[in-house]
Coordinates of C-alpha atoms and ligand atoms in Angstrom, one line a residue:
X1 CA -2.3 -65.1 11.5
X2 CA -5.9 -64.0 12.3
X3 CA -5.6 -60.3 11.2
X4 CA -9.2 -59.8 12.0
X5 CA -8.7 -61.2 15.8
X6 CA -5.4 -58.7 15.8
X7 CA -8.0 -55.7 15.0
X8 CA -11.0 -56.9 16.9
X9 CA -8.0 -56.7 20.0
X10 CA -6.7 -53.5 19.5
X11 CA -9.8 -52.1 19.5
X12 CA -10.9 -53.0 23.0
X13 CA -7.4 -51.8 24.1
X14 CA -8.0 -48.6 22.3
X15 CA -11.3 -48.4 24.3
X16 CA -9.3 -48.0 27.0
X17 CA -8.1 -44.7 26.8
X18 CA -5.0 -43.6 27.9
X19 CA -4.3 -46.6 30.6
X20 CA -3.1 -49.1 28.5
X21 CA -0.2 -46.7 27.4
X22 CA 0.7 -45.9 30.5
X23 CA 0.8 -49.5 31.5
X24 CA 3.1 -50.3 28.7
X25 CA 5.5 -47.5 29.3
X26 CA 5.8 -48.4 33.2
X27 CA 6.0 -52.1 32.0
X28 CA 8.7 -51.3 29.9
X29 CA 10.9 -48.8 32.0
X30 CA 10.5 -51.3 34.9
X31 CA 11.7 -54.0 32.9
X32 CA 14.3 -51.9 30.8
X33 CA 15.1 -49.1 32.8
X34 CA 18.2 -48.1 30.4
X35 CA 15.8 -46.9 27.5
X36 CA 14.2 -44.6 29.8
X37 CA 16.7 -42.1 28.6
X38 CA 15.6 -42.6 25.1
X39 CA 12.2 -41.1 25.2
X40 CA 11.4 -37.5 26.2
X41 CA 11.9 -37.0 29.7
X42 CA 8.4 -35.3 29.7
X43 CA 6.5 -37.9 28.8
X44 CA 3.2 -36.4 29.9
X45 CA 1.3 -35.0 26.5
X46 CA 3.2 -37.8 24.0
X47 CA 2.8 -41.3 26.0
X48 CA 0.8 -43.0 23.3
X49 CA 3.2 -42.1 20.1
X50 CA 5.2 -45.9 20.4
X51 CA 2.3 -47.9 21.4
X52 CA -0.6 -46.5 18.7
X53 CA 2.3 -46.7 15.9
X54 CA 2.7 -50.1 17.2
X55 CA -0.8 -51.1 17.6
X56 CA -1.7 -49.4 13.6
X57 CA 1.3 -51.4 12.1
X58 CA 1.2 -55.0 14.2
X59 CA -2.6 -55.2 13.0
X60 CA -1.9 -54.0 9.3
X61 CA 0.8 -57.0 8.9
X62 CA -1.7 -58.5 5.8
X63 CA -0.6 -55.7 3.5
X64 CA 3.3 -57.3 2.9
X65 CA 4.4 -54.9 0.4
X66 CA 3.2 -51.8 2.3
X67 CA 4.5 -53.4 5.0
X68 CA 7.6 -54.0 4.5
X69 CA 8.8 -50.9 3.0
X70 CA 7.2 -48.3 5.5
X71 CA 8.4 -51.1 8.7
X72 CA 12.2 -50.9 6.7
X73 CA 12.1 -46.6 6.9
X74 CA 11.1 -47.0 10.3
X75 CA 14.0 -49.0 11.1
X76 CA 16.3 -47.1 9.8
X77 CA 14.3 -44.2 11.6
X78 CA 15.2 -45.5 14.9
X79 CA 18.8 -46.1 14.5
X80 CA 18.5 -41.8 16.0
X81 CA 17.2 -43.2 19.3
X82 CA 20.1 -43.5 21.6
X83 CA 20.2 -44.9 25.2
X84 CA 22.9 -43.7 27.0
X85 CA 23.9 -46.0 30.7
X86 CA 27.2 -46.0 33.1
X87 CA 29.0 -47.8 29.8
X88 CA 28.3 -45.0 27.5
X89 CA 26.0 -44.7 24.7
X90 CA 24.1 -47.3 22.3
X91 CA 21.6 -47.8 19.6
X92 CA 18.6 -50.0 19.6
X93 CA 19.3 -53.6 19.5
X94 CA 17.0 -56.8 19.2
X95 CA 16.9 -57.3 22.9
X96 CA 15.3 -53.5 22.9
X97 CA 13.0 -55.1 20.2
X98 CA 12.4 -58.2 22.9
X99 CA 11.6 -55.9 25.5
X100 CA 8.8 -53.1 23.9
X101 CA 7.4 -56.8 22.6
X102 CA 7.3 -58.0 26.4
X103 CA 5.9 -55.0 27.6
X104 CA 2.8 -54.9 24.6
X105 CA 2.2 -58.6 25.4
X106 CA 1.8 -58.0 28.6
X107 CA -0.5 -54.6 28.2
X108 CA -3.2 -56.8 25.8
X109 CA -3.1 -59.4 28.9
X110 CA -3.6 -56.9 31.8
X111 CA -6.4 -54.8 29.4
X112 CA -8.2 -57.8 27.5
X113 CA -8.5 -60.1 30.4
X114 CA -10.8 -63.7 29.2
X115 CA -10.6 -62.3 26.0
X116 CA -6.4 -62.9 25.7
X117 CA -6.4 -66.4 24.3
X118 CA -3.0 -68.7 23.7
X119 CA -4.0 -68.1 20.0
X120 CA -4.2 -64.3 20.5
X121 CA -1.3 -63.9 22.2
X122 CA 0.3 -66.6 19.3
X123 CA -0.8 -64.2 16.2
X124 CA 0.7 -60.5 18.2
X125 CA 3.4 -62.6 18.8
X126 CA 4.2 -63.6 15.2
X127 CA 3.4 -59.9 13.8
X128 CA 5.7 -58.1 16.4
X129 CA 8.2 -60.5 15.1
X130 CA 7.4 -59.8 11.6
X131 CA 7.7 -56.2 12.2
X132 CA 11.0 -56.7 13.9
X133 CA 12.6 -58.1 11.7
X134 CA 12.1 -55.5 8.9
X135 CA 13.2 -53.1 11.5
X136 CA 16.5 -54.3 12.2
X137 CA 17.3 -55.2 8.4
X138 CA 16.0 -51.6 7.8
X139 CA 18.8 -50.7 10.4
X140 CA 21.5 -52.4 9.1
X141 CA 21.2 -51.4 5.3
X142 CA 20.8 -48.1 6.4
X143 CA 23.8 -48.3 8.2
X144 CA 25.6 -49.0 4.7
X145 CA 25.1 -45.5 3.7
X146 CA 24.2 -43.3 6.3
X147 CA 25.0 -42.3 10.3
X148 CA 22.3 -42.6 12.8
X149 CA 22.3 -38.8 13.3
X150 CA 24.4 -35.6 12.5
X151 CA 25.8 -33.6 15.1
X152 CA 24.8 -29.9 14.2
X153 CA 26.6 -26.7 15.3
X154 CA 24.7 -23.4 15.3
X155 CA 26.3 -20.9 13.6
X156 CA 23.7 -17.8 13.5
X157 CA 20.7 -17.2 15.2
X158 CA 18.7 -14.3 13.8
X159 CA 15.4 -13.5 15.7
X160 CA 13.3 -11.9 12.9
X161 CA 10.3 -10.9 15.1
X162 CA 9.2 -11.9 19.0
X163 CA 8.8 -15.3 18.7
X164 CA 10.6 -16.3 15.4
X165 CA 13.8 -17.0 15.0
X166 CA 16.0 -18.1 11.8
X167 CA 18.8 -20.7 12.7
X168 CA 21.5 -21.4 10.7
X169 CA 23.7 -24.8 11.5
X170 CA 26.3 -27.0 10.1
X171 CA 26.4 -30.6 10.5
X172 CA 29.4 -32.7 11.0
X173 CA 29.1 -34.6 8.5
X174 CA 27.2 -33.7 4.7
X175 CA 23.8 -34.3 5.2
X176 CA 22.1 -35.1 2.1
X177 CA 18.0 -34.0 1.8
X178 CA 15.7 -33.1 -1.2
X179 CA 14.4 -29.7 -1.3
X180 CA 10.9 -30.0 0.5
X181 CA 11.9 -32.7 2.8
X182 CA 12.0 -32.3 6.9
X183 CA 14.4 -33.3 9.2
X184 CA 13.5 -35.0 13.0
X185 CA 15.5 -32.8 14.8
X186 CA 16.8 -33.6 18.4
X187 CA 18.0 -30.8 21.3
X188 CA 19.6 -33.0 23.8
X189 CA 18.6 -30.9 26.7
X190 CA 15.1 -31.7 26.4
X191 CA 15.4 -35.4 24.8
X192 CA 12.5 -34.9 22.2
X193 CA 12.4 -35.3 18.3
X194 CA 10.6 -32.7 16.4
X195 CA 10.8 -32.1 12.6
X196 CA 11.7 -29.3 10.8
X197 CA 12.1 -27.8 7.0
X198 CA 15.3 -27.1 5.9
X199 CA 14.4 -23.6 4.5
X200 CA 17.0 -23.6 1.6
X201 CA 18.4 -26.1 -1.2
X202 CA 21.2 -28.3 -0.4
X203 CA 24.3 -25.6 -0.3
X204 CA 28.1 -27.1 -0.7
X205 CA 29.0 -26.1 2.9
X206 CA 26.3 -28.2 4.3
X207 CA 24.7 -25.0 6.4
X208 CA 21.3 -25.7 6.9
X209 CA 18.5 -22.6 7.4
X210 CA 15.9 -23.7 10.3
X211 CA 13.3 -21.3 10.9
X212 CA 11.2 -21.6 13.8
X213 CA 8.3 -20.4 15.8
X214 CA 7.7 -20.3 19.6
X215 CA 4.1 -22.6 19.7
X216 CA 5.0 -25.5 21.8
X217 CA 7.8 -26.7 24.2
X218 CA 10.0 -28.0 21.4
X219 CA 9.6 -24.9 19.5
X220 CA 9.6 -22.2 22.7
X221 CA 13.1 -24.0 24.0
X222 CA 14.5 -23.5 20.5
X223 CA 13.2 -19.7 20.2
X224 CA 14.3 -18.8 23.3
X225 CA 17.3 -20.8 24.6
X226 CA 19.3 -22.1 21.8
X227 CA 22.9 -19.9 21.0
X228 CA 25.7 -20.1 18.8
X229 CA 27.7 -23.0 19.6
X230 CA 25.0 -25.0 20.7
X231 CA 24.4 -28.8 19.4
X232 CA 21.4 -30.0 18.0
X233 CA 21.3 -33.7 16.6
X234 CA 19.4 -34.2 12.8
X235 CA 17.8 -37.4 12.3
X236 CA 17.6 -39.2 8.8
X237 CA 15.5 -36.8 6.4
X238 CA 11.7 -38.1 5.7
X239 CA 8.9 -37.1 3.2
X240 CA 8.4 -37.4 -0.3
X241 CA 5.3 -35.8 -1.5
X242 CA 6.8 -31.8 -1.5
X243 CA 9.9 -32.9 -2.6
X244 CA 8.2 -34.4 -5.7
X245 CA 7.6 -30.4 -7.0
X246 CA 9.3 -32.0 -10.0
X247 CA 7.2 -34.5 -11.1
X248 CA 5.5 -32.3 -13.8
X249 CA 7.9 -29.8 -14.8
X250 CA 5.9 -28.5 -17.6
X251 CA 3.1 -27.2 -15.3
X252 CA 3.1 -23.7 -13.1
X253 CA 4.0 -24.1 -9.7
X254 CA 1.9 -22.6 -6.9
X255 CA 3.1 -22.6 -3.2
X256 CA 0.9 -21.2 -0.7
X257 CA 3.0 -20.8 2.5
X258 CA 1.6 -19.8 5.9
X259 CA 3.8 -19.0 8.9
X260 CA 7.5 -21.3 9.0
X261 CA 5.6 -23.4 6.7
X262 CA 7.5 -21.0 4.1
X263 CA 10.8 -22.9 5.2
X264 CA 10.5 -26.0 2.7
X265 CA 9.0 -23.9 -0.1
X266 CA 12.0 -21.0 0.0
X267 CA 13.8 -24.2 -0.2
X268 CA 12.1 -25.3 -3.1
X269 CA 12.4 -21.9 -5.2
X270 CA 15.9 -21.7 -4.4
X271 CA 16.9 -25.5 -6.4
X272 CA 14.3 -23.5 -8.8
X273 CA 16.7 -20.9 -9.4
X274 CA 19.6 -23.5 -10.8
X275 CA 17.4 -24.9 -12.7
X276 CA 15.4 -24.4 -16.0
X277 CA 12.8 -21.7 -15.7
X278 CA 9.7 -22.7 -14.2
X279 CA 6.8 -20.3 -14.3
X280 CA 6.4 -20.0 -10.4
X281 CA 4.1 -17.8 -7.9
X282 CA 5.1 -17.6 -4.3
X283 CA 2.1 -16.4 -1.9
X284 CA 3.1 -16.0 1.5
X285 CA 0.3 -15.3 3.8
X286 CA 0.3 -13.7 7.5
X287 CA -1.7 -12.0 10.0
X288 CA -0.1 -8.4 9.7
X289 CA 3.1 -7.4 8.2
X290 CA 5.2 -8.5 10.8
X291 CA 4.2 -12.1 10.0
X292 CA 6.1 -11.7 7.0
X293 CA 9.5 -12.6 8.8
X294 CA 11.4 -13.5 5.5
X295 CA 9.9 -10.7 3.5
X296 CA 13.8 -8.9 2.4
X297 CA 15.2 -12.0 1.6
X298 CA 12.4 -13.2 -0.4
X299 CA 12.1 -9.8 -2.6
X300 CA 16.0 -10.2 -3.1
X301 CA 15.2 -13.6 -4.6
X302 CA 12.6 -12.7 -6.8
X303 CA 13.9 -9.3 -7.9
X304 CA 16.3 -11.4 -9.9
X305 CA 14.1 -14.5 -11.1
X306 CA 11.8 -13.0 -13.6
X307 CA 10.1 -16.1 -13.7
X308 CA 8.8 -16.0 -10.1
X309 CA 6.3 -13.9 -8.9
X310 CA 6.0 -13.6 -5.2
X311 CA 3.2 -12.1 -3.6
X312 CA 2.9 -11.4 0.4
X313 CA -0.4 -10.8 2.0
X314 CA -2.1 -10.1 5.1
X315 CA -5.3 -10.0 6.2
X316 CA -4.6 -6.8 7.7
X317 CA -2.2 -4.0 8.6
X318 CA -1.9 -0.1 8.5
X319 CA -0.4 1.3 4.9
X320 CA 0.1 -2.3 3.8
X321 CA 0.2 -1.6 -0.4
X322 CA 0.1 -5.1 -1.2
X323 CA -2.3 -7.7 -1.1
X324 CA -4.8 -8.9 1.8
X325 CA -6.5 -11.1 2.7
X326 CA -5.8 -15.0 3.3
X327 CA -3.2 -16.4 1.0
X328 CA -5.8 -18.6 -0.6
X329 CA -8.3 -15.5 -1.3
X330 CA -5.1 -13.8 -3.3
X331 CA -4.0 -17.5 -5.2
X332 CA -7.8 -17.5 -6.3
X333 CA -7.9 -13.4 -7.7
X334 CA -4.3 -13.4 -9.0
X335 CA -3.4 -16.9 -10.5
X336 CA -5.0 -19.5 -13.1
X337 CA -5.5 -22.3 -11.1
X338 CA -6.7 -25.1 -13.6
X339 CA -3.2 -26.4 -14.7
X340 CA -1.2 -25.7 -11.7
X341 CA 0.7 -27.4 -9.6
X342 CA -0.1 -26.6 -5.8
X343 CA 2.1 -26.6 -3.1
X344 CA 0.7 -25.9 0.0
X345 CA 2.6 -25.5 3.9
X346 CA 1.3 -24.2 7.1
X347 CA 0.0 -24.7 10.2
X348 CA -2.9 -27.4 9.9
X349 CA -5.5 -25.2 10.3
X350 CA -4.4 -23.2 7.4
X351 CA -3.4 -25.9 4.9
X352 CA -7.0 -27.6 5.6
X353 CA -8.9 -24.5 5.2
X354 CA -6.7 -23.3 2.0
X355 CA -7.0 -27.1 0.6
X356 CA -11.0 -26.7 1.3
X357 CA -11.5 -23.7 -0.5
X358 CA -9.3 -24.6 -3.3
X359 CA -11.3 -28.1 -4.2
X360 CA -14.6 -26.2 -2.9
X361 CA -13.4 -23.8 -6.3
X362 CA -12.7 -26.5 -8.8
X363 CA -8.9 -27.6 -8.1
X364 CA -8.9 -31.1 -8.4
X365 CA -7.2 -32.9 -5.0
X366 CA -4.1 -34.6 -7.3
X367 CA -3.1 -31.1 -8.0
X368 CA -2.5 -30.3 -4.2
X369 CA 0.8 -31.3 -2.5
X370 CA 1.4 -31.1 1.6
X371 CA 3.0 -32.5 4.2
X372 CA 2.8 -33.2 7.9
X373 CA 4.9 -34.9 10.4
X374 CA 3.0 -34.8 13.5
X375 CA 2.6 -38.5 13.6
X376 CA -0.6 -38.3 12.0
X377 CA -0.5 -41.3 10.5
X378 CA 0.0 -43.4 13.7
X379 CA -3.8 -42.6 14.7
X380 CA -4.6 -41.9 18.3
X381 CA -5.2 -44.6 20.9
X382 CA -9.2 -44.1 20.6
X383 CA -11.7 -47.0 19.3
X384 CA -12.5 -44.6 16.7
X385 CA -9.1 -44.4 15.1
X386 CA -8.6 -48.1 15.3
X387 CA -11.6 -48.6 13.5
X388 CA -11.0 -46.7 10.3
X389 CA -6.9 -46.0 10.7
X390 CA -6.2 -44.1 7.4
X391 CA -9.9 -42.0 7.2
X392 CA -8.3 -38.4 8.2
X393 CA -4.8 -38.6 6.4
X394 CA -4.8 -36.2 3.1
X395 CA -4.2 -38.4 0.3
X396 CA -1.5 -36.2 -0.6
X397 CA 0.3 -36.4 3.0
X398 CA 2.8 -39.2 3.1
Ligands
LIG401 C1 7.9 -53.1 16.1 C2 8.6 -52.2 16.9 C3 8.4 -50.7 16.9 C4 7.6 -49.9 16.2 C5 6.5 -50.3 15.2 C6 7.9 -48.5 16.6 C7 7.3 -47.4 16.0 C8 7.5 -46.1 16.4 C9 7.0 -44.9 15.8 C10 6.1 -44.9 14.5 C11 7.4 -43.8 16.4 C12 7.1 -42.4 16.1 C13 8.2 -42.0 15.1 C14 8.7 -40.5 15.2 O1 8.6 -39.9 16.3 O2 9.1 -40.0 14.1 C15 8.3 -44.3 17.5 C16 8.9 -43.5 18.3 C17 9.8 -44.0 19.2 N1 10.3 -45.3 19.4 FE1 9.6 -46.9 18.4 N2 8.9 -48.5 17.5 C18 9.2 -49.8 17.7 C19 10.2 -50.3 18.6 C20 11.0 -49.5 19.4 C21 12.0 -49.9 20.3 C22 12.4 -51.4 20.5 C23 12.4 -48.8 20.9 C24 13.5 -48.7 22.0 C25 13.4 -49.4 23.2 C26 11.7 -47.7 20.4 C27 11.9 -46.4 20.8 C28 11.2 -45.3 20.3 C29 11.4 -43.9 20.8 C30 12.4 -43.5 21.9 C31 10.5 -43.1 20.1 C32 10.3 -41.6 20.3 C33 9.2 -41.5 21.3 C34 8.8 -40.1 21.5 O3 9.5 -39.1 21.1 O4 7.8 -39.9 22.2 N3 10.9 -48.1 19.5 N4 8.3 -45.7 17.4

């Protein structure tokens, strides 16, 4: 397999733009018009999430190891996408598998023109089927230990301010995740995937905390819509780097929380509290006071753990008595950073800046941990990203 041809290809279909995923999706839809139903039925701002995953894996098929495992999760992944036609519902089989590869052939034909050759067309053959294959036996191990998806029921919604609300659901079945971990969660209404914290540790009833803000669709249609008794559908749980808080146990633990980015780190301090004493400082940072949408709860928490301190802050507000400024400013004045431990979740603008400033002060990048889901590491479909695909993932992002 010519890996280098594979690259050299994707490139000029990634110069492209957007066209070539369009292409793809009609090619596919048109050809398999029963997985329409799997992908969101706005397809508008996320058309190129399938095809650039596809394109970044198909043309990394040298690195076996790598390969294989990430192409195995991602299997298993997919056993939450469900088609639904007049016969009832299904998962993702290999002639789903036959038909995305169809419709990619058949986008580098229409976009390379003289330059698809039989050979070409040969080695994206051979690497789609490589990467099938680990897919489906990803599937059906998985499928030895774990359901596609959880049905969840909400239980309690608390809105804490205008566009934050705290959801509290049970699956149907015990859904098993590590403190730190996120969940791809599914509202059937809208038929998109977002992921979320789970905002507490594992609890023997199952209930899971959700606590989200109103920013985007996903997020808006949760805030505003979603009621008790409602059914939301919780895919596989994903993400190992804040969920390995533990890998040091003898140092301090810092976590720097902005925003709902608090969810996995309450989660984290709460599996802290059953376990031996860590020396732990919380810093949750906001805009004003009524950012601080978890502030009772957290108090309650550490008003009994003597060996967390927790610290709110804002970078501003009338009779505020505690500290300002961004949460970063405070972890610099108020903690030692040099052995610690850092834990940091927010929006991406936050953890960026508050990474920055930390390694800009001394902290040394292996100390930081963080997190995002946002596809991030399936680079865009731009000649760019094709180029150099890893260059903007943190190195402590999984
Ligand atoms: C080698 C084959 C494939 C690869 C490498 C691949 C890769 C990916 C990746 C990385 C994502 C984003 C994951 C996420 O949202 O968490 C994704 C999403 C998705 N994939 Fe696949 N996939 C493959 C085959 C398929 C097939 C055969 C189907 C079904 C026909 C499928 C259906 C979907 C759907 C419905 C989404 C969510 C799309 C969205 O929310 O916009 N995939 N795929």
């Amino acid at each position: 397999m010519d890996i280098v041809a594979l690259r050299r290809s994707w490139q000029q279909l990634a110069a492209a733009g957007a066209e070539p995923a369009r292409y793809f999706y009609a090619r596919l839809f048109v050809a398999a018009p029963e997985v329409r139903s799997m992908f969101p039925t706005n397809m508008q701002h996320q058309e190129d999430k399938l095809l650039a995953a596809l394109g970044h894996i198909l043309t990394h098929v040298d690195d076996a190891d790598e390969l294989a495992a990430f192409a195995r999760r991602l299997g298993a992944d997919h056993r939450r996408f469900q088609g639904s036609d007049s016969r009832g519902h299904f998962g993702l089989s290999e002639r789903h598998y036959a038909w995305v590869g169809q419709a990619l052939l058949a986008t580098l034909e229409h976009f390379l023109g003289p330059s698809w050759t039989p050979s070409l067309r040969q080695d994206w053959t051979a690497a789609y089927q490589v990467v099938t294959r680990l897919m489906l036996d990803g599937a059906a191990e998985a499928d030895q230990v774990s359901p596609p998806f959880w049905r969840a029921e909400v239980l309690h919604v608390d809105r804490r301010t205008v566009d934050v609300c705290v959801f509290t659901v049970r699956p149907d079945w015990l859904c098993p995740y590590l403190p730190g971990q996120s969940l791809p969660v599914h509202v059937p209404q809208l038929g998109t995937w977002r992921y979320l914290s789970p905002a507490n540790a594992p609890r023997e009833d199952g209930t899971i905390e959700l606590h989200v803000r109103a920013t985007g669709r996903f997020s808006t249609h949760l805030v505003r819509r979603l009621q008790v008794g409602d059914e939301l559908h919780l895919g596989n749980p994903v993400g190992t780097t804040l969920a390995s808080y533990g890998r040091a146990p003898h140092r301090p633990l810092l976590l720097i929380a902005g925003g709902t980015g608090l969810a996995p780190l309450k989660a984290i301090v709460e599996a802290l509290c059953d376990q031996p004493a860590r020396q732990t400082t919380l810093i949750v940072g906001g805009g004003t006071p009524d950012d601080l949408y978890d502030d009772p709860a957290l108090s309650r928490i550490a008003a009994t753990a003597r060996w967390l301190r927790y610290l709110p802050t804002v970078e501003s507000g009338w009779g505020w008595i505690g500290e300002t400024g961004r949460a970063v400013d405070v972890a610099k004045r108020q903690t030692s950073l040099e052995h610690a431990e850092i834990l940091i979740c927010g929006s991406p603008d936050m953890t960026r800046d508050t990474i920055t400033t930390l390694v800009a002060g001394g902290v040394r990048p292996e100390q930081v941990l963080t997190e995002t889901y946002d596809h991030s590491l399936y680079p865009p479909l731009t000649a760019a990203a094709a180029a150099s695909p890893r260059e903007h993932v943190w190195a402590g992002t999984q």
